[in-house]
Amino acid sequence: MTKGRLEAFSDGVLAIIITIMVLELKVPEGTSWESLKPILPKFLAYIFSFIYVGIYWNNHHHLFQAVKKVNGSILWANLHLLFWLSLMPVATEWLGTTNFAKNPAAAYGIGLIMCAIAYTILENLIIKNEGENSSIKQAIHSKFKEYISIVFYIAGIATSFFYPYLAIGFYYIVALIWLIPDKRIEKTLKEN
Amino acid sequence: MTKGRLEAFSDGVLAIIITIMVLELKVPEGTSWESLKPILPKFLAYIFSFIYVGIYWNNHHHLFQAVKKVNGSILWANLHLLFWLSLMPVATEWLGTTNFAKNPAAAYGIGLIMCAIAYTILENLIIKNEGENSSIKQAIHSKFKEYISIVFYIAGIATSFFYPYLAIGFYYIVALIWLIPDKRIEKTLKEN
Amino acid sequence: MTKGRLEAFSDGVLAIIITIMVLELKVPEGTSWESLKPILPKFLAYIFSFIYVGIYWNNHHHLFQAVKKVNGSILWANLHLLFWLSLMPVATEWLGTTNFAKNPAAAYGIGLIMCAIAYTILENLIIKNEGENSSIKQAIHSKFKEYISIVFYIAGIATSFFYPYLAIGFYYIVALIWLIPDKRIEKTLKEN
Amino acid sequence: MTKGRLEAFSDGVLAIIITIMVLELKVPEGTSWESLKPILPKFLAYIFSFIYVGIYWNNHHHLFQAVKKVNGSILWANLHLLFWLSLMPVATEWLGTTNFAKNPAAAYGIGLIMCAIAYTILENLIIKNEGENSSIKQAIHSKFKEYISIVFYIAGIATSFFYPYLAIGFYYIVALIWLIPDKRIEKTLKEN
């Protein structure tokens, strides 16, 4: 089975997720700059989620560059990842409308951790399908970035009940770790 | 005529259908976990419909892997399938907002049965167009899964007027039957 | 310049247009079948517009099958067509919410006639770009279908102020004329 | 890394941005032509933004025609451009609902200038990645159009606080400058 349609469908879903979040930025009634103030926390939440979905698209892109074949399990693991990503607009809206409150910050972190788990499952199934000597296996021999992300997410969720802004800080650090697309894959692809 | 754009257009429509359903998950007013409670049935309905649209995308993907050429009738049969699938968000919302009531459960089943009929029409037109000796004809020689699905859908619609949750159970069994993508096509494609 | 991205972008826009119309089918408050009644005219309008956008996608698909190269004018003529098609959801909603009233029926017809004009402009620019001896020129030597459509649209708009349902009848006839994708192109492509 | 998915994802996001703006054109309650009047400024704003997003899609298309390879920085520069473009529907709605008021006209101009800056960054990164002798470098040796646009945008933002319609006039002139897709790239591609 070719990977073309899996990529096209994922691109479509990710493009919609990243764009419908903007629909929540309802314009104010007035014409003054002050009237924009209520949508400011929503706007910050939007920027944050835009970067996160961008990171996932970027890494998805890198991951599938190295993929040669897909199977039924990979199709479902990909849909599983898209499911958790599709909840990002809802989590973003809750975070934005409540002005970064405690429970919404925790819920946002839980959403992020589920995306990370889904991505890891997808990665593992792809490596298993490609085989032990594949370039993807060589590229992702160390899973340090994956493990450290989980740790920061758990730290973020734990602190969200006390200092939600600190929780966002933890999620922000994970974003920074992944902002640079997967050099491991780029490097290995170039060598082979 | 090439099948590329039919696949791209279908991917686009399915990606939108699967994602706009999430727009119905309106976030609660409060910040407490209890305030999430009213959207719980909507969330369950969303998961259910996400899986169903995922199944259709998966099988559509498998079906067209084996297709070599398309014609005008196939384009319309495909649009017919997309039409019934496009009603899934509405049926899902009715099911979710009414907390899985009787009529909405029946309406949901009627929607599913129309999708199944539209898919079978598409399958038949493709087999007819590819010819008797095509790999797709060999792959789908038995239509057991299609027939058993129709039976379960009818059972689900019939019981929905008495026990709507049992109806959802019937629809769930059909989902399980199709969750594993069409091994018949995968197998036949590999042999040829 | 290659035509790939023009097709992909058009597929995306058409997929969104055809799907967002369903967002207008707001589910009723109640659980009874009677509570579905208010959305019935909207549903009929949705079916009608779904078929119309389907026809445009189908003919766009056929037209570009025969296209070898595109230029700046064709890109803009295509965006011009997409602009008028993007107004279909608004026209559909007005038609549906007012239960097929006079002015909305006329506005719907004006929308359809603008789409038809935009499509003809696109067709002419493509023929001019492909050259006099191109297969597309041979395929579309007769413009009978285009002319008769304009006549029926004008008849529909004129009658809409007296009998809006008759106007819809006229638009329906044009849909029937175009429902069968452009055999002229299919035939000429096969011969060459 | 191939550019295919970057183009597909950008096409998806741009197709959604251009189409969701139409969701703001809420149909009137009545059936009279007068009842359409309140959505007229929104409609004008929609036309304007449709043309602007069309221009960006067109130039994006032209730019990537000449691109042979992409890297991580280009992926992010592209996402950065899509981010600013994704704010167009919000800016358009504010402009339309306030009937082209002063602050919204300024905000719209700020949005446009951010898109122009993001586009220039993307262009520079692509030229750097393709190399000094690439056809893209030769094509975009003069940046006159980019510089004059920035000047007009600043003029527009400055006047928007006094005469918002004049500001729109300035933005309109920039649109006219870019309406004709990048002949520089088309010409250079043909020569090579």
GROMACS .gro file of C-alpha atoms in nm, chain D:
model
  192
  577MET     CA    1   1.315   1.668   0.150
  578THR     CA    2   1.045   1.695  -0.111
  579LYS     CA    3   0.820   1.999  -0.141
  580GLY     CA    4   0.503   1.801  -0.223
  581ARG     CA    5   0.353   1.793   0.126
  582LEU     CA    6   0.444   2.154   0.202
  583GLU     CA    7   0.246   2.254  -0.108
  584ALA     CA    8  -0.044   2.021  -0.022
  585PHE     CA    9  -0.066   2.144   0.337
  586SER     CA   10  -0.046   2.510   0.227
  587ASP     CA   11  -0.316   2.449  -0.036
  588GLY     CA   12  -0.536   2.296   0.234
  589VAL     CA   13  -0.488   2.582   0.481
  590LEU     CA   14  -0.536   2.850   0.211
  591ALA     CA   15  -0.847   2.673   0.077
  592ILE     CA   16  -0.997   2.670   0.428
  593ILE     CA   17  -0.903   3.034   0.502
  594ILE     CA   18  -1.058   3.154   0.174
  595THR     CA   19  -1.377   2.953   0.234
  596ILE     CA   20  -1.447   3.000   0.606
  597MET     CA   21  -1.465   3.376   0.553
  598VAL     CA   22  -1.795   3.311   0.375
  599LEU     CA   23  -1.935   3.163   0.699
  600GLU     CA   24  -1.946   3.519   0.835
  601LEU     CA   25  -2.199   3.619   0.568
  602LYS     CA   26  -2.494   3.524   0.789
  603VAL     CA   27  -2.813   3.537   0.584
  604PRO     CA   28  -3.073   3.796   0.684
  605GLU     CA   29  -3.397   3.717   0.866
  606GLY     CA   30  -3.627   3.855   0.597
  607THR     CA   31  -3.686   3.774   0.231
  608SER     CA   32  -3.665   4.129   0.092
  609TRP     CA   33  -3.361   4.264  -0.091
  610GLU     CA   34  -3.340   4.536   0.175
  611SER     CA   35  -3.277   4.268   0.437
  612LEU     CA   36  -2.952   4.190   0.255
  613LYS     CA   37  -2.825   4.543   0.321
  614PRO     CA   38  -2.658   4.474   0.660
  615ILE     CA   39  -2.433   4.207   0.507
  616LEU     CA   40  -2.321   4.435   0.220
  617PRO     CA   41  -2.009   4.577   0.398
  618LYS     CA   42  -1.924   4.221   0.508
  619PHE     CA   43  -1.961   4.109   0.148
  620LEU     CA   44  -1.730   4.383   0.021
  621ALA     CA   45  -1.474   4.290   0.288
  622TYR     CA   46  -1.509   3.925   0.181
  623ILE     CA   47  -1.443   4.007  -0.187
  624PHE     CA   48  -1.137   4.210  -0.084
  625SER     CA   49  -0.993   3.934   0.135
  626PHE     CA   50  -1.076   3.664  -0.120
  627ILE     CA   51  -0.864   3.855  -0.375
  628TYR     CA   52  -0.581   3.896  -0.121
  629VAL     CA   53  -0.571   3.527  -0.026
  630GLY     CA   54  -0.597   3.446  -0.398
  631ILE     CA   55  -0.292   3.664  -0.462
  632TYR     CA   56  -0.098   3.486  -0.189
  633TRP     CA   57  -0.195   3.144  -0.321
  634ASN     CA   58  -0.097   3.252  -0.672
  635ASN     CA   59   0.244   3.385  -0.568
  636HIS     CA   60   0.305   3.088  -0.336
  637HIS     CA   61   0.232   2.866  -0.636
  638HIS     CA   62   0.474   3.061  -0.856
  639LEU     CA   63   0.745   3.072  -0.588
  640PHE     CA   64   0.740   2.697  -0.523
  641GLN     CA   65   0.735   2.616  -0.896
  642ALA     CA   66   1.098   2.730  -0.892
  643VAL     CA   67   1.188   2.550  -0.567
  644LYS     CA   68   1.375   2.223  -0.586
  645LYS     CA   69   1.433   2.140  -0.218
  646VAL     CA   70   1.303   2.246   0.123
  647ASN     CA   71   1.447   2.230   0.475
  648GLY     CA   72   1.327   2.273   0.833
  649SER     CA   73   1.360   2.653   0.829
  650ILE     CA   74   1.153   2.680   0.513
  651LEU     CA   75   0.881   2.460   0.665
  652TRP     CA   76   0.858   2.695   0.965
  653ALA     CA   77   0.879   3.012   0.754
  654ASN     CA   78   0.588   2.873   0.553
  655LEU     CA   79   0.389   2.798   0.871
  656HIS     CA   80   0.468   3.151   0.988
  657LEU     CA   81   0.316   3.291   0.667
  658LEU     CA   82   0.011   3.066   0.706
  659PHE     CA   83  -0.030   3.189   1.064
  660TRP     CA   84  -0.065   3.553   0.958
  661LEU     CA   85  -0.288   3.458   0.667
  662SER     CA   86  -0.508   3.258   0.909
  663LEU     CA   87  -0.587   3.586   1.090
  664MET     CA   88  -0.736   3.733   0.768
  665PRO     CA   89  -1.089   3.596   0.842
  666VAL     CA   90  -1.086   3.766   1.185
  667ALA     CA   91  -0.955   4.095   1.044
  668THR     CA   92  -1.209   4.073   0.760
  669GLU     CA   93  -1.496   4.016   1.000
  670TRP     CA   94  -1.394   4.314   1.218
  671LEU     CA   95  -1.367   4.533   0.907
  672GLY     CA   96  -1.704   4.414   0.774
  673THR     CA   97  -1.909   4.424   1.095
  674THR     CA   98  -1.784   4.774   1.186
  675ASN     CA   99  -1.853   4.900   0.832
  676PHE     CA  100  -1.486   4.983   0.758
  677ALA     CA  101  -1.414   5.174   1.081
  678LYS     CA  102  -1.078   5.334   1.164
  679ASN     CA  103  -0.917   5.084   1.403
  680PRO     CA  104  -1.033   4.778   1.207
  681ALA     CA  105  -0.890   4.933   0.888
  682ALA     CA  106  -0.557   4.982   1.067
  683ALA     CA  107  -0.569   4.627   1.210
  684TYR     CA  108  -0.638   4.492   0.862
  685GLY     CA  109  -0.334   4.678   0.728
  686ILE     CA  110  -0.116   4.549   1.011
  687GLY     CA  111  -0.230   4.198   0.922
  688LEU     CA  112  -0.141   4.257   0.557
  689ILE     CA  113   0.202   4.398   0.643
  690MET     CA  114   0.277   4.096   0.865
  691CYS     CA  115   0.182   3.863   0.577
  692ALA     CA  116   0.411   4.061   0.344
  693ILE     CA  117   0.701   4.036   0.593
  694ALA     CA  118   0.640   3.662   0.642
  695TYR     CA  119   0.634   3.613   0.265
  696THR     CA  120   0.962   3.802   0.223
  697ILE     CA  121   1.129   3.591   0.497
  698LEU     CA  122   1.010   3.275   0.320
  699GLU     CA  123   1.140   3.406  -0.014
  700ASN     CA  124   1.481   3.488   0.137
  701LEU     CA  125   1.518   3.147   0.303
  702ILE     CA  126   1.429   2.975  -0.023
  703ILE     CA  127   1.682   3.180  -0.221
  704LYS     CA  128   1.950   3.104   0.043
  705ASN     CA  129   1.867   2.731   0.027
  706GLU     CA  130   1.861   2.713  -0.353
  707GLY     CA  131   2.192   2.891  -0.392
  708GLU     CA  132   2.327   3.200  -0.565
  709ASN     CA  133   2.312   3.051  -0.915
  710SER     CA  134   1.958   2.916  -0.885
  711SER     CA  135   1.683   3.029  -1.121
  712ILE     CA  136   1.486   3.164  -0.824
  713LYS     CA  137   1.776   3.394  -0.731
  714GLN     CA  138   1.792   3.525  -1.087
  715ALA     CA  139   1.414   3.566  -1.100
  716ILE     CA  140   1.385   3.772  -0.783
  717HIS     CA  141   1.697   3.989  -0.822
  718SER     CA  142   1.491   4.307  -0.788
  719LYS     CA  143   1.267   4.340  -0.484
  720PHE     CA  144   1.098   4.660  -0.603
  721LYS     CA  145   0.744   4.515  -0.574
  722GLU     CA  146   0.813   4.396  -0.218
  723TYR     CA  147   0.950   4.735  -0.107
  724ILE     CA  148   0.679   4.947  -0.271
  725SER     CA  149   0.414   4.723  -0.108
  726ILE     CA  150   0.555   4.788   0.239
  727VAL     CA  151   0.551   5.164   0.169
  728PHE     CA  152   0.186   5.154   0.060
  729TYR     CA  153   0.088   4.939   0.360
  730ILE     CA  154   0.249   5.188   0.601
  731ALA     CA  155   0.076   5.474   0.418
  732GLY     CA  156  -0.252   5.285   0.448
  733ILE     CA  157  -0.214   5.215   0.820
  734ALA     CA  158  -0.119   5.581   0.885
  735THR     CA  159  -0.421   5.719   0.696
  736SER     CA  160  -0.662   5.459   0.839
  737PHE     CA  161  -0.691   5.661   1.163
  738PHE     CA  162  -0.826   5.959   0.964
  739TYR     CA  163  -0.981   5.824   0.644
  740PRO     CA  164  -1.028   5.446   0.663
  741TYR     CA  165  -1.162   5.430   0.306
  742LEU     CA  166  -0.841   5.589   0.178
  743ALA     CA  167  -0.648   5.320   0.371
  744ILE     CA  168  -0.845   5.052   0.189
  745GLY     CA  169  -0.754   5.237  -0.131
  746PHE     CA  170  -0.384   5.198  -0.049
  747TYR     CA  171  -0.426   4.826   0.024
  748TYR     CA  172  -0.617   4.799  -0.303
  749ILE     CA  173  -0.324   4.946  -0.497
  750VAL     CA  174  -0.090   4.682  -0.348
  751ALA     CA  175  -0.340   4.414  -0.454
  752LEU     CA  176  -0.334   4.551  -0.810
  753ILE     CA  177   0.048   4.544  -0.812
  754TRP     CA  178   0.047   4.174  -0.717
  755LEU     CA  179  -0.265   4.068  -0.904
  756ILE     CA  180  -0.050   3.980  -1.200
  757PRO     CA  181   0.139   3.670  -1.080
  758ASP     CA  182   0.514   3.689  -1.057
  759LYS     CA  183   0.617   3.727  -1.422
  760ARG     CA  184   0.980   3.737  -1.305
  761ILE     CA  185   0.960   3.370  -1.200
  762GLU     CA  186   0.756   3.263  -1.505
  763LYS     CA  187   1.008   3.432  -1.735
  764THR     CA  188   1.319   3.291  -1.567
  765LEU     CA  189   1.172   2.939  -1.550
  766LYS     CA  190   1.105   2.953  -1.923
  767GLU     CA  191   1.458   3.069  -2.004
  768ASN     CA  192   1.624   2.791  -1.806
   0.00000   0.00000   0.00000
